[in-house]
XYZ file of C-alpha atoms in Angstrom:
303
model
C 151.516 -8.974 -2.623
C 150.738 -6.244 0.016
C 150.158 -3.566 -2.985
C 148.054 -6.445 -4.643
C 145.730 -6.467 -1.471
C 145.375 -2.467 -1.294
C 144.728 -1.749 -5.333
C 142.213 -4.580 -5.352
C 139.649 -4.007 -3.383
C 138.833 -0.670 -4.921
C 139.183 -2.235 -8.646
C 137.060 -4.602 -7.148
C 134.187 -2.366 -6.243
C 134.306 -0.400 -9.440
C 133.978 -3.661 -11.099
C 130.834 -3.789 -9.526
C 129.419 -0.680 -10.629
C 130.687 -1.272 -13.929
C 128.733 -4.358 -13.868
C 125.615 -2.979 -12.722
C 125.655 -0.372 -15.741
C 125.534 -3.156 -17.789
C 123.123 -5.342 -16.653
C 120.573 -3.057 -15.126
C 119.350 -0.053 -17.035
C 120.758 3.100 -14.675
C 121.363 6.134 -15.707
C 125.211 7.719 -14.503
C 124.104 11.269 -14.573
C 121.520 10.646 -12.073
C 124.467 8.799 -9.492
C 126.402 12.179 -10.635
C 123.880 14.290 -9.331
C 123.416 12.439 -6.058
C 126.902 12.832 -5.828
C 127.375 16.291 -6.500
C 124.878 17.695 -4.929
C 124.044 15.516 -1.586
C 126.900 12.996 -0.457
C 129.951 15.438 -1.218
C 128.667 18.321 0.301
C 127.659 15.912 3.571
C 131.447 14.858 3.658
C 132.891 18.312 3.067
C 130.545 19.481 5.708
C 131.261 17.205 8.153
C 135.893 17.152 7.935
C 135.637 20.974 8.159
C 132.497 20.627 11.005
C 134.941 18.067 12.951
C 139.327 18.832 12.025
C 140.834 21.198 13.656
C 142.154 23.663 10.592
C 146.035 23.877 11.111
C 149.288 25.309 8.917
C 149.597 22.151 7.440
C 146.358 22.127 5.667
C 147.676 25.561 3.582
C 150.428 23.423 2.421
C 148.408 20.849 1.326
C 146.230 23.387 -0.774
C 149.845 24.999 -1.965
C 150.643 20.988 -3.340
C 147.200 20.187 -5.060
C 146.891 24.107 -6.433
C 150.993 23.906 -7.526
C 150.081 20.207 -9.370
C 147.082 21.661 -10.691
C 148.069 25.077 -12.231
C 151.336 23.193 -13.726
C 149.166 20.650 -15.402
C 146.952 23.700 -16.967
C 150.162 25.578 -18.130
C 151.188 22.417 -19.809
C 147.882 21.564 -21.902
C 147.704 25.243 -22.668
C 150.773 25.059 -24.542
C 149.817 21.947 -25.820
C 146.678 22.786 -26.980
C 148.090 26.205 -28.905
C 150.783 23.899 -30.844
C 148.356 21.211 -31.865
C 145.617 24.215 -32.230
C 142.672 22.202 -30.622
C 139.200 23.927 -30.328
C 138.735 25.549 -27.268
C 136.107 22.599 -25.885
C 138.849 20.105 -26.610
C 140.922 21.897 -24.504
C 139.119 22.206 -21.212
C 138.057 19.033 -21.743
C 141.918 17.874 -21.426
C 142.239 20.094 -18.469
C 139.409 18.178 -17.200
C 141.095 15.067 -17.850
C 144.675 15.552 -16.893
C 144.526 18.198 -14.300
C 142.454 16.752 -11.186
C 143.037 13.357 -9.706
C 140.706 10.831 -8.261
C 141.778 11.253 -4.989
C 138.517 10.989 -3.443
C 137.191 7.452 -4.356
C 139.938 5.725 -5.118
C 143.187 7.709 -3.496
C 141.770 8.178 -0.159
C 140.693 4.215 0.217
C 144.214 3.614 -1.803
C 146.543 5.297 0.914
C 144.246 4.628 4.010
C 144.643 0.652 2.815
C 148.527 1.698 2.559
C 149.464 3.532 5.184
C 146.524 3.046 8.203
C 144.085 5.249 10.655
C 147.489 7.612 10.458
C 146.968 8.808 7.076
C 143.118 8.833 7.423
C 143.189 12.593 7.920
C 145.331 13.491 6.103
C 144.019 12.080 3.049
C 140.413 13.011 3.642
C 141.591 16.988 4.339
C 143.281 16.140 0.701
C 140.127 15.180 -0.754
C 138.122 18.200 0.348
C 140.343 20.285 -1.017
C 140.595 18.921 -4.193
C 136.741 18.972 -4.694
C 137.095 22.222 -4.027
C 139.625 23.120 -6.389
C 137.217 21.053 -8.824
C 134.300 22.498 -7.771
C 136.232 26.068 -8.653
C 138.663 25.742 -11.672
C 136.795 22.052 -12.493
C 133.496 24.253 -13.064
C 135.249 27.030 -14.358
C 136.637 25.096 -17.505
C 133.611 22.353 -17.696
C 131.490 25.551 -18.026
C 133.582 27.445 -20.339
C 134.256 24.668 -23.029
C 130.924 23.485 -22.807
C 128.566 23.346 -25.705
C 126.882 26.520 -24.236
C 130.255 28.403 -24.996
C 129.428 29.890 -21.817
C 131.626 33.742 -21.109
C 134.165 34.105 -17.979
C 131.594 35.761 -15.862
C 129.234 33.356 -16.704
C 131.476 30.570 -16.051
C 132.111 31.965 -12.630
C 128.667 32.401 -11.226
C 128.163 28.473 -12.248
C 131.225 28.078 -9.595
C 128.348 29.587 -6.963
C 125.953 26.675 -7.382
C 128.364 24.172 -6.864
C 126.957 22.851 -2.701
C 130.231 21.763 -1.441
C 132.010 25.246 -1.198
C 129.055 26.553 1.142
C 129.140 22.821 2.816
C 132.438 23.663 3.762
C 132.306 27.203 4.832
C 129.375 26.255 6.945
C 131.322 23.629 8.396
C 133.826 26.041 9.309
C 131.662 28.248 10.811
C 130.361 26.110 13.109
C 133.682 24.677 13.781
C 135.335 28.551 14.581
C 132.308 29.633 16.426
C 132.006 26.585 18.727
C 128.093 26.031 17.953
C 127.266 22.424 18.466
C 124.922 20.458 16.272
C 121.835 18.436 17.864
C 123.208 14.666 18.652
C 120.435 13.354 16.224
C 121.122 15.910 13.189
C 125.005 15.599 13.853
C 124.214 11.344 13.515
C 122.365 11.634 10.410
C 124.628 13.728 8.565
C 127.498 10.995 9.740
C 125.453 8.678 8.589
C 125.530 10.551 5.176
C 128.554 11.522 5.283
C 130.188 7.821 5.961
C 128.148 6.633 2.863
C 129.738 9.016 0.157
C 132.921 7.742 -0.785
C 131.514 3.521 -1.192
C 128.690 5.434 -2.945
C 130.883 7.455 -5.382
C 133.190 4.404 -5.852
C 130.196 2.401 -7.138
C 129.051 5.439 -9.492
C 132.615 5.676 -10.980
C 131.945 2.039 -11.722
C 128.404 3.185 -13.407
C 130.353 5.750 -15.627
C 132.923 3.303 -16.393
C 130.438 0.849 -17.408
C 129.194 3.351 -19.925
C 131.660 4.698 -21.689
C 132.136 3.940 -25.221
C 135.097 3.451 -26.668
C 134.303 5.243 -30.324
C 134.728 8.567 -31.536
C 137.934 9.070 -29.564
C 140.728 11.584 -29.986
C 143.416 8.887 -29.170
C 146.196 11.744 -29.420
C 144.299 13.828 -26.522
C 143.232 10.629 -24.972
C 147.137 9.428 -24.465
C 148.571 13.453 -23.838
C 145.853 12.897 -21.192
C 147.189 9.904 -19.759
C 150.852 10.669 -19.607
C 149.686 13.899 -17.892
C 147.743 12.573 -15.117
C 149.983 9.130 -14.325
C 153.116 10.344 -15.120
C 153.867 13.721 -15.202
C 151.385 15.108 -12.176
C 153.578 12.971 -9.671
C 156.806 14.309 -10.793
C 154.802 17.715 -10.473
C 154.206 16.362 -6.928
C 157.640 15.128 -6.091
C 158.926 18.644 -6.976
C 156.648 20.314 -4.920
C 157.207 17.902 -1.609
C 160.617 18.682 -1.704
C 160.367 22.192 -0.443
C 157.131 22.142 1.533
C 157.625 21.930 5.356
C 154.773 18.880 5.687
C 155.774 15.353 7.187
C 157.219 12.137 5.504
C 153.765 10.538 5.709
C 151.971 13.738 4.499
C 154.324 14.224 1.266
C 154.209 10.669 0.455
C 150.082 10.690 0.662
C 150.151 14.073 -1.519
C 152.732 12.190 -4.230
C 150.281 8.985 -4.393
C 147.210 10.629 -4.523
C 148.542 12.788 -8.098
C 149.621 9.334 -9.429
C 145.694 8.521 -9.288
C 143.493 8.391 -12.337
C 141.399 11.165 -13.832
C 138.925 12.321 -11.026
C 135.690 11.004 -11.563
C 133.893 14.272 -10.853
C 135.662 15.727 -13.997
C 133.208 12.956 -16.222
C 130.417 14.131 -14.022
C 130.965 17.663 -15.057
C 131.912 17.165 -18.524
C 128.600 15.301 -18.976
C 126.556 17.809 -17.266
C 128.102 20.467 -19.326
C 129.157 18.403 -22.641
C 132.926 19.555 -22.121
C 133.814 16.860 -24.597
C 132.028 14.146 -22.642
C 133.530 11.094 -24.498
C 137.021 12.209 -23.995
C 137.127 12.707 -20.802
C 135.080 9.748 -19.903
C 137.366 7.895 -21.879
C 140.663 9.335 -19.636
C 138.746 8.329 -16.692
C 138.498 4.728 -18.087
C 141.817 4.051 -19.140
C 143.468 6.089 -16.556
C 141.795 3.787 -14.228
C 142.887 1.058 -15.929
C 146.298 1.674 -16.130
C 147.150 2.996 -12.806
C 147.043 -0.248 -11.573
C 150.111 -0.326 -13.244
C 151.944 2.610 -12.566
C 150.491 3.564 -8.961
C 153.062 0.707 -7.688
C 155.913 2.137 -9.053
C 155.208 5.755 -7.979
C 154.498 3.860 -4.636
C 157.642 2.361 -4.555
C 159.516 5.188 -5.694
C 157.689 8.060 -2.468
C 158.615 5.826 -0.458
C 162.341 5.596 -1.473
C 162.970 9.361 -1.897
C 160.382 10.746 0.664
Protein backbone atom coordinates (compact mmCIF):
# COMPACT_ATOMS: atom_id res chain seq x y z
CA UNK A 1 0.00 0.00 0.00
CA UNK A 2 2.83 2.46 0.96
CA UNK A 3 4.39 2.06 -2.77
CA UNK A 4 0.67 2.51 -3.97
CA UNK A 5 0.60 6.00 -2.17
CA UNK A 6 4.17 7.18 -3.59
CA UNK A 7 3.68 5.96 -7.52
CA UNK A 8 0.24 7.54 -7.51
CA UNK A 9 0.35 10.79 -7.04
CA UNK A 10 2.77 11.42 -9.85
CA UNK A 11 0.60 9.04 -12.32
CA UNK A 12 -1.93 11.10 -11.03
CA UNK A 13 -0.66 14.44 -12.17
CA UNK A 14 0.45 13.20 -15.55
CA UNK A 15 -3.02 12.05 -15.92
CA UNK A 16 -3.84 15.47 -15.76
CA UNK A 17 -1.73 16.77 -18.36
CA UNK A 18 -2.60 14.00 -20.45
CA UNK A 19 -6.07 15.09 -20.06
CA UNK A 20 -5.60 18.58 -20.79
CA UNK A 21 -3.90 17.63 -24.27
CA UNK A 22 -6.95 16.20 -25.06
CA UNK A 23 -9.50 18.38 -24.25
CA UNK A 24 -7.93 21.74 -24.76
CA UNK A 25 -6.03 22.48 -27.93
CA UNK A 26 -2.14 23.02 -26.51
CA UNK A 27 0.60 22.61 -28.24
CA UNK A 28 3.62 20.20 -26.28
CA UNK A 29 6.47 21.81 -28.04
CA UNK A 30 5.60 25.09 -26.70
CA UNK A 31 5.50 23.43 -22.70
CA UNK A 32 8.98 21.90 -24.13
CA UNK A 33 10.36 25.10 -24.76
CA UNK A 34 9.26 26.69 -21.50
CA UNK A 35 10.85 23.88 -20.09
CA UNK A 36 14.01 23.84 -21.71
CA UNK A 37 14.81 27.01 -21.85
CA UNK A 38 13.31 28.88 -18.55
CA UNK A 39 12.23 26.47 -15.58
CA UNK A 40 15.32 23.98 -15.92
CA UNK A 41 17.86 26.37 -16.16
CA UNK A 42 16.07 28.32 -12.91
CA UNK A 43 16.41 24.90 -10.99
CA UNK A 44 19.92 24.07 -12.16
CA UNK A 45 20.80 27.57 -11.25
CA UNK A 46 19.52 27.67 -8.08
CA UNK A 47 20.99 23.58 -6.45
CA UNK A 48 24.44 24.66 -7.72
CA UNK A 49 23.72 28.64 -6.40
CA UNK A 50 22.65 26.96 -2.88
CA UNK A 51 24.62 22.92 -2.24
CA UNK A 52 27.66 22.87 -1.11
CA UNK A 53 29.66 20.77 -4.08
CA UNK A 54 31.28 17.73 -2.21
CA UNK A 55 33.19 14.18 -3.32
CA UNK A 56 30.07 12.59 -3.32
CA UNK A 57 28.55 14.52 -6.08
CA UNK A 58 31.65 13.08 -8.57
CA UNK A 59 30.36 9.74 -7.72
CA UNK A 60 27.08 10.44 -8.51
CA UNK A 61 28.18 11.81 -12.05
CA UNK A 62 30.60 8.47 -12.23
CA UNK A 63 26.89 6.34 -11.66
CA UNK A 64 24.60 8.31 -14.17
CA UNK A 65 27.76 8.70 -16.86
CA UNK A 66 28.71 4.62 -16.12
CA UNK A 67 24.60 3.79 -16.72
CA UNK A 68 24.61 6.02 -19.52
CA UNK A 69 27.71 5.12 -21.67
CA UNK A 70 26.75 1.24 -20.99
CA UNK A 71 23.32 1.80 -22.35
CA UNK A 72 24.99 3.55 -25.63
CA UNK A 73 27.52 0.62 -26.04
CA UNK A 74 24.60 -1.68 -25.94
CA UNK A 75 22.22 -0.02 -28.70
CA UNK A 76 25.35 0.50 -30.73
CA UNK A 77 25.79 -3.06 -31.06
CA UNK A 78 22.33 -3.46 -31.41
CA UNK A 79 21.77 -1.16 -33.91
CA UNK A 80 24.93 -2.61 -36.22
CA UNK A 81 23.29 -6.29 -36.00
CA UNK A 82 19.78 -5.23 -36.85
CA UNK A 83 21.51 -2.46 -39.30
CA UNK A 84 19.05 0.43 -38.36
CA UNK A 85 19.51 3.88 -40.07
CA UNK A 86 21.54 6.06 -38.24
CA UNK A 87 18.28 8.39 -37.03
CA UNK A 88 16.76 5.20 -35.69
CA UNK A 89 19.58 4.78 -33.73
CA UNK A 90 20.01 7.95 -31.75
CA UNK A 91 16.63 7.98 -31.48
CA UNK A 92 16.95 4.59 -29.29
CA UNK A 93 19.76 6.16 -27.45
CA UNK A 94 17.35 8.81 -26.79
CA UNK A 95 14.93 6.44 -25.57
CA UNK A 96 16.80 3.93 -23.54
CA UNK A 97 19.76 5.81 -22.34
CA UNK A 98 18.46 8.78 -19.99
CA UNK A 99 15.89 8.32 -17.29
CA UNK A 100 13.13 10.50 -16.07
CA UNK A 101 14.63 11.22 -13.03
CA UNK A 102 13.64 14.70 -12.89
CA UNK A 103 9.75 14.70 -12.91
CA UNK A 104 8.93 11.64 -11.87
CA UNK A 105 12.21 10.02 -9.94
CA UNK A 106 12.93 12.92 -7.83
CA UNK A 107 9.03 13.24 -6.51
CA UNK A 108 9.21 9.14 -6.64
CA UNK A 109 12.16 8.77 -4.03
CA UNK A 110 11.48 12.08 -2.06
CA UNK A 111 7.71 10.38 -1.50
CA UNK A 112 9.92 7.14 -0.58
CA UNK A 113 12.51 7.95 1.36
CA UNK A 114 11.77 11.81 2.96
CA UNK A 115 13.52 15.50 3.30
CA UNK A 116 16.78 12.96 3.61
CA UNK A 117 16.92 12.03 0.11
CA UNK A 118 15.72 15.50 -1.10
CA UNK A 119 19.29 16.42 -1.99
CA UNK A 120 20.42 13.90 -3.02
CA UNK A 121 17.98 13.29 -5.62
CA UNK A 122 17.75 16.85 -6.85
CA UNK A 123 21.94 16.96 -7.23
CA UNK A 124 20.90 13.61 -9.35
CA UNK A 125 18.63 15.43 -11.47
CA UNK A 126 20.96 18.27 -12.40
CA UNK A 127 23.30 16.13 -13.44
CA UNK A 128 21.41 14.13 -15.55
CA UNK A 129 20.04 17.21 -17.49
CA UNK A 130 23.28 17.86 -17.95
CA UNK A 131 24.41 14.75 -19.29
CA UNK A 132 21.15 15.25 -21.56
CA UNK A 133 21.73 18.53 -22.31
CA UNK A 134 25.44 17.16 -23.59
CA UNK A 135 25.27 13.58 -25.09
CA UNK A 136 21.08 14.06 -25.19
CA UNK A 137 21.84 17.05 -27.75
CA UNK A 138 24.67 15.48 -29.16
CA UNK A 139 22.66 12.41 -30.60
CA UNK A 140 19.09 14.37 -30.96
CA UNK A 141 21.21 16.67 -33.21
CA UNK A 142 23.12 14.15 -35.03
CA UNK A 143 20.19 11.74 -36.06
CA UNK A 144 18.04 14.47 -36.75
CA UNK A 145 16.45 15.08 -40.08
CA UNK A 146 19.12 17.85 -40.62
CA UNK A 147 21.80 14.97 -40.62
CA UNK A 148 23.61 17.49 -38.78
CA UNK A 149 28.03 16.70 -38.70
CA UNK A 150 29.93 16.09 -35.18
CA UNK A 151 31.06 19.63 -34.98
CA UNK A 152 27.88 20.77 -35.75
CA UNK A 153 26.24 18.61 -33.33
CA UNK A 154 28.51 19.97 -30.67
CA UNK A 155 28.07 23.68 -30.98
CA UNK A 156 24.08 22.84 -30.64
CA UNK A 157 25.36 21.40 -27.05
CA UNK A 158 26.37 25.42 -26.48
CA UNK A 159 22.81 26.70 -26.72
CA UNK A 160 21.46 24.38 -24.45
CA UNK A 161 20.73 27.31 -20.99
CA UNK A 162 21.13 24.89 -18.26
CA UNK A 163 24.97 24.17 -18.60
CA UNK A 164 25.70 28.07 -18.23
CA UNK A 165 22.71 28.06 -15.45
CA UNK A 166 24.81 25.84 -13.66
CA UNK A 167 28.24 27.17 -14.07
CA UNK A 168 26.87 30.50 -13.08
CA UNK A 169 25.46 29.00 -10.15
CA UNK A 170 28.72 27.77 -9.26
CA UNK A 171 30.35 30.77 -9.61
CA UNK A 172 28.48 32.56 -7.41
CA UNK A 173 28.45 29.75 -5.03
CA UNK A 174 32.73 29.48 -5.09
CA UNK A 175 33.12 33.16 -5.09
CA UNK A 176 30.76 33.91 -2.17
CA UNK A 177 28.75 36.79 -4.15
CA UNK A 178 25.30 37.03 -2.74
CA UNK A 179 22.21 37.60 -4.81
CA UNK A 180 19.68 40.61 -3.94
CA UNK A 181 16.89 39.06 -1.39
CA UNK A 182 14.20 40.02 -4.06
CA UNK A 183 16.07 38.50 -7.29
CA UNK A 184 17.25 35.42 -5.10
CA UNK A 185 13.02 35.10 -4.17
CA UNK A 186 11.95 35.26 -7.63
CA UNK A 187 14.20 32.86 -9.07
CA UNK A 188 12.94 30.42 -5.98
CA UNK A 189 9.87 31.16 -6.92
CA UNK A 190 10.83 29.84 -10.46
CA UNK A 191 12.76 27.50 -9.54
CA UNK A 192 10.09 25.69 -7.01
CA UNK A 193 7.60 25.73 -10.01
CA UNK A 194 9.70 23.55 -12.54
CA UNK A 195 9.39 20.12 -11.64
CA UNK A 196 4.97 20.30 -11.03
CA UNK A 197 5.36 22.26 -14.30
CA UNK A 198 7.39 19.62 -16.24
CA UNK A 199 5.28 16.82 -14.65
CA UNK A 200 2.14 18.38 -16.19
CA UNK A 201 3.99 18.84 -19.72
CA UNK A 202 5.07 15.12 -19.68
CA UNK A 203 1.35 14.62 -19.27
CA UNK A 204 0.81 17.08 -22.49
CA UNK A 205 3.30 14.86 -24.54
CA UNK A 206 1.76 11.81 -23.31
CA UNK A 207 -1.55 12.97 -24.26
CA UNK A 208 -0.26 13.34 -27.78
CA UNK A 209 1.40 10.65 -28.80
CA UNK A 210 0.05 8.41 -31.34
CA UNK A 211 0.28 5.09 -31.24
CA UNK A 212 0.81 4.39 -35.30
CA UNK A 213 3.71 4.10 -37.35
CA UNK A 214 5.70 2.39 -34.61
CA UNK A 215 8.84 0.30 -34.78
CA UNK A 216 7.48 -2.15 -32.08
CA UNK A 217 10.97 -4.09 -32.23
CA UNK A 218 12.89 -0.67 -31.25
CA UNK A 219 9.97 0.35 -29.20
CA UNK A 220 10.31 -3.00 -26.83
CA UNK A 221 14.61 -3.13 -27.17
CA UNK A 222 13.79 0.35 -25.79
CA UNK A 223 11.84 -0.71 -22.98
CA UNK A 224 13.81 -3.63 -21.70
CA UNK A 225 16.76 -1.17 -21.85
CA UNK A 226 15.53 1.55 -19.78
CA UNK A 227 13.32 -0.67 -17.00
CA UNK A 228 15.31 -3.49 -16.89
CA UNK A 229 18.63 -3.51 -17.88
CA UNK A 230 19.75 0.33 -16.77
CA UNK A 231 19.11 -0.78 -13.03
CA UNK A 232 21.17 -3.81 -13.20
CA UNK A 233 23.67 -1.27 -14.93
CA UNK A 234 23.05 0.66 -11.66
CA UNK A 235 23.27 -2.13 -9.18
CA UNK A 236 26.72 -2.96 -10.68
CA UNK A 237 27.94 0.30 -10.42
CA UNK A 238 26.69 0.92 -6.53
CA UNK A 239 28.53 -1.89 -5.56
CA UNK A 240 31.94 -0.38 -5.85
CA UNK A 241 31.25 3.32 -5.41
CA UNK A 242 32.10 4.68 -1.89
CA UNK A 243 28.43 6.67 -1.63
CA UNK A 244 25.89 5.83 1.29
CA UNK A 245 23.06 3.16 1.57
CA UNK A 246 20.48 5.90 0.98
CA UNK A 247 22.52 7.49 -1.89
CA UNK A 248 23.02 4.03 -3.90
CA UNK A 249 19.55 3.04 -3.36
CA UNK A 250 18.22 6.68 -4.80
CA UNK A 251 20.83 6.26 -7.83
CA UNK A 252 19.36 2.38 -8.46
CA UNK A 253 15.57 3.77 -8.40
CA UNK A 254 16.00 6.66 -10.29
CA UNK A 255 17.60 4.25 -13.58
CA UNK A 256 14.51 2.01 -13.06
CA UNK A 257 12.47 5.28 -14.18
CA UNK A 258 10.91 5.69 -17.57
CA UNK A 259 12.39 7.32 -20.65
CA UNK A 260 13.26 11.01 -19.64
CA UNK A 261 10.84 13.26 -20.88
CA UNK A 262 13.37 15.79 -22.15
CA UNK A 263 14.58 13.06 -24.65
CA UNK A 264 10.71 13.56 -26.50
CA UNK A 265 11.34 17.23 -26.14
CA UNK A 266 14.52 16.97 -28.07
CA UNK A 267 13.59 14.41 -30.47
CA UNK A 268 10.66 16.66 -31.47
CA UNK A 269 12.65 19.73 -31.71
CA UNK A 270 15.13 17.94 -33.81
CA UNK A 271 12.84 15.06 -35.48
CA UNK A 272 15.29 12.30 -33.98
CA UNK A 273 12.56 9.83 -34.78
CA UNK A 274 9.93 11.75 -32.84
CA UNK A 275 7.22 8.98 -32.74
CA UNK A 276 9.53 6.45 -31.35
CA UNK A 277 10.76 7.97 -28.78
CA UNK A 278 7.57 9.57 -27.76
CA UNK A 279 6.20 6.30 -27.88
CA UNK A 280 9.14 4.83 -25.21
CA UNK A 281 8.25 7.67 -23.10
CA UNK A 282 4.56 6.51 -23.09
CA UNK A 283 4.82 3.03 -22.45
CA UNK A 284 7.83 3.25 -20.34
CA UNK A 285 5.70 5.33 -18.20
CA UNK A 286 3.19 3.05 -18.24
CA UNK A 287 4.86 0.15 -17.30
CA UNK A 288 7.11 1.27 -14.62
CA UNK A 289 4.40 1.30 -12.46
CA UNK A 290 4.98 -2.14 -12.66
CA UNK A 291 8.44 -2.81 -12.42
CA UNK A 292 9.64 0.34 -10.26
CA UNK A 293 8.20 -1.82 -7.16
CA UNK A 294 10.15 -4.63 -7.72
CA UNK A 295 13.46 -2.80 -8.38
CA UNK A 296 12.26 -0.97 -5.14
CA UNK A 297 11.97 -3.93 -3.31
CA UNK A 298 14.93 -5.52 -4.56
CA UNK A 299 17.67 -1.85 -3.56
CA UNK A 300 16.41 -2.13 -0.69
CA UNK A 301 17.22 -5.85 -0.02
CA UNK A 302 20.77 -5.84 -1.48
CA UNK A 303 21.75 -2.13 -0.81
Amino acid sequence: MHLVNVILPIFFVLFVGFIIKRTVSIDPTVLSKLAIFVFIPFLVFRTFYQETITTAYGYMAIALVGIIIGIILLVTILSACMKVSEQERCGLVLSSAFMNNGNYGTPLVIFLFGAASAQIAIVLMVIQQLLMATIGVYYAAKGGEAQLSVKQSIRRIGKMPMVYAALLGLFFQTTGISLQTGILAGVELIASAAIPFIMLSLGVQLGAVQLTNIEWKNLSIATSLRLIVSPLLALGLVAVLPLEPLTKQVIVILAATPTAANTTIYAMQFQTDPMNVSAATLVTTILSAFTLPVVIVIAGMWI
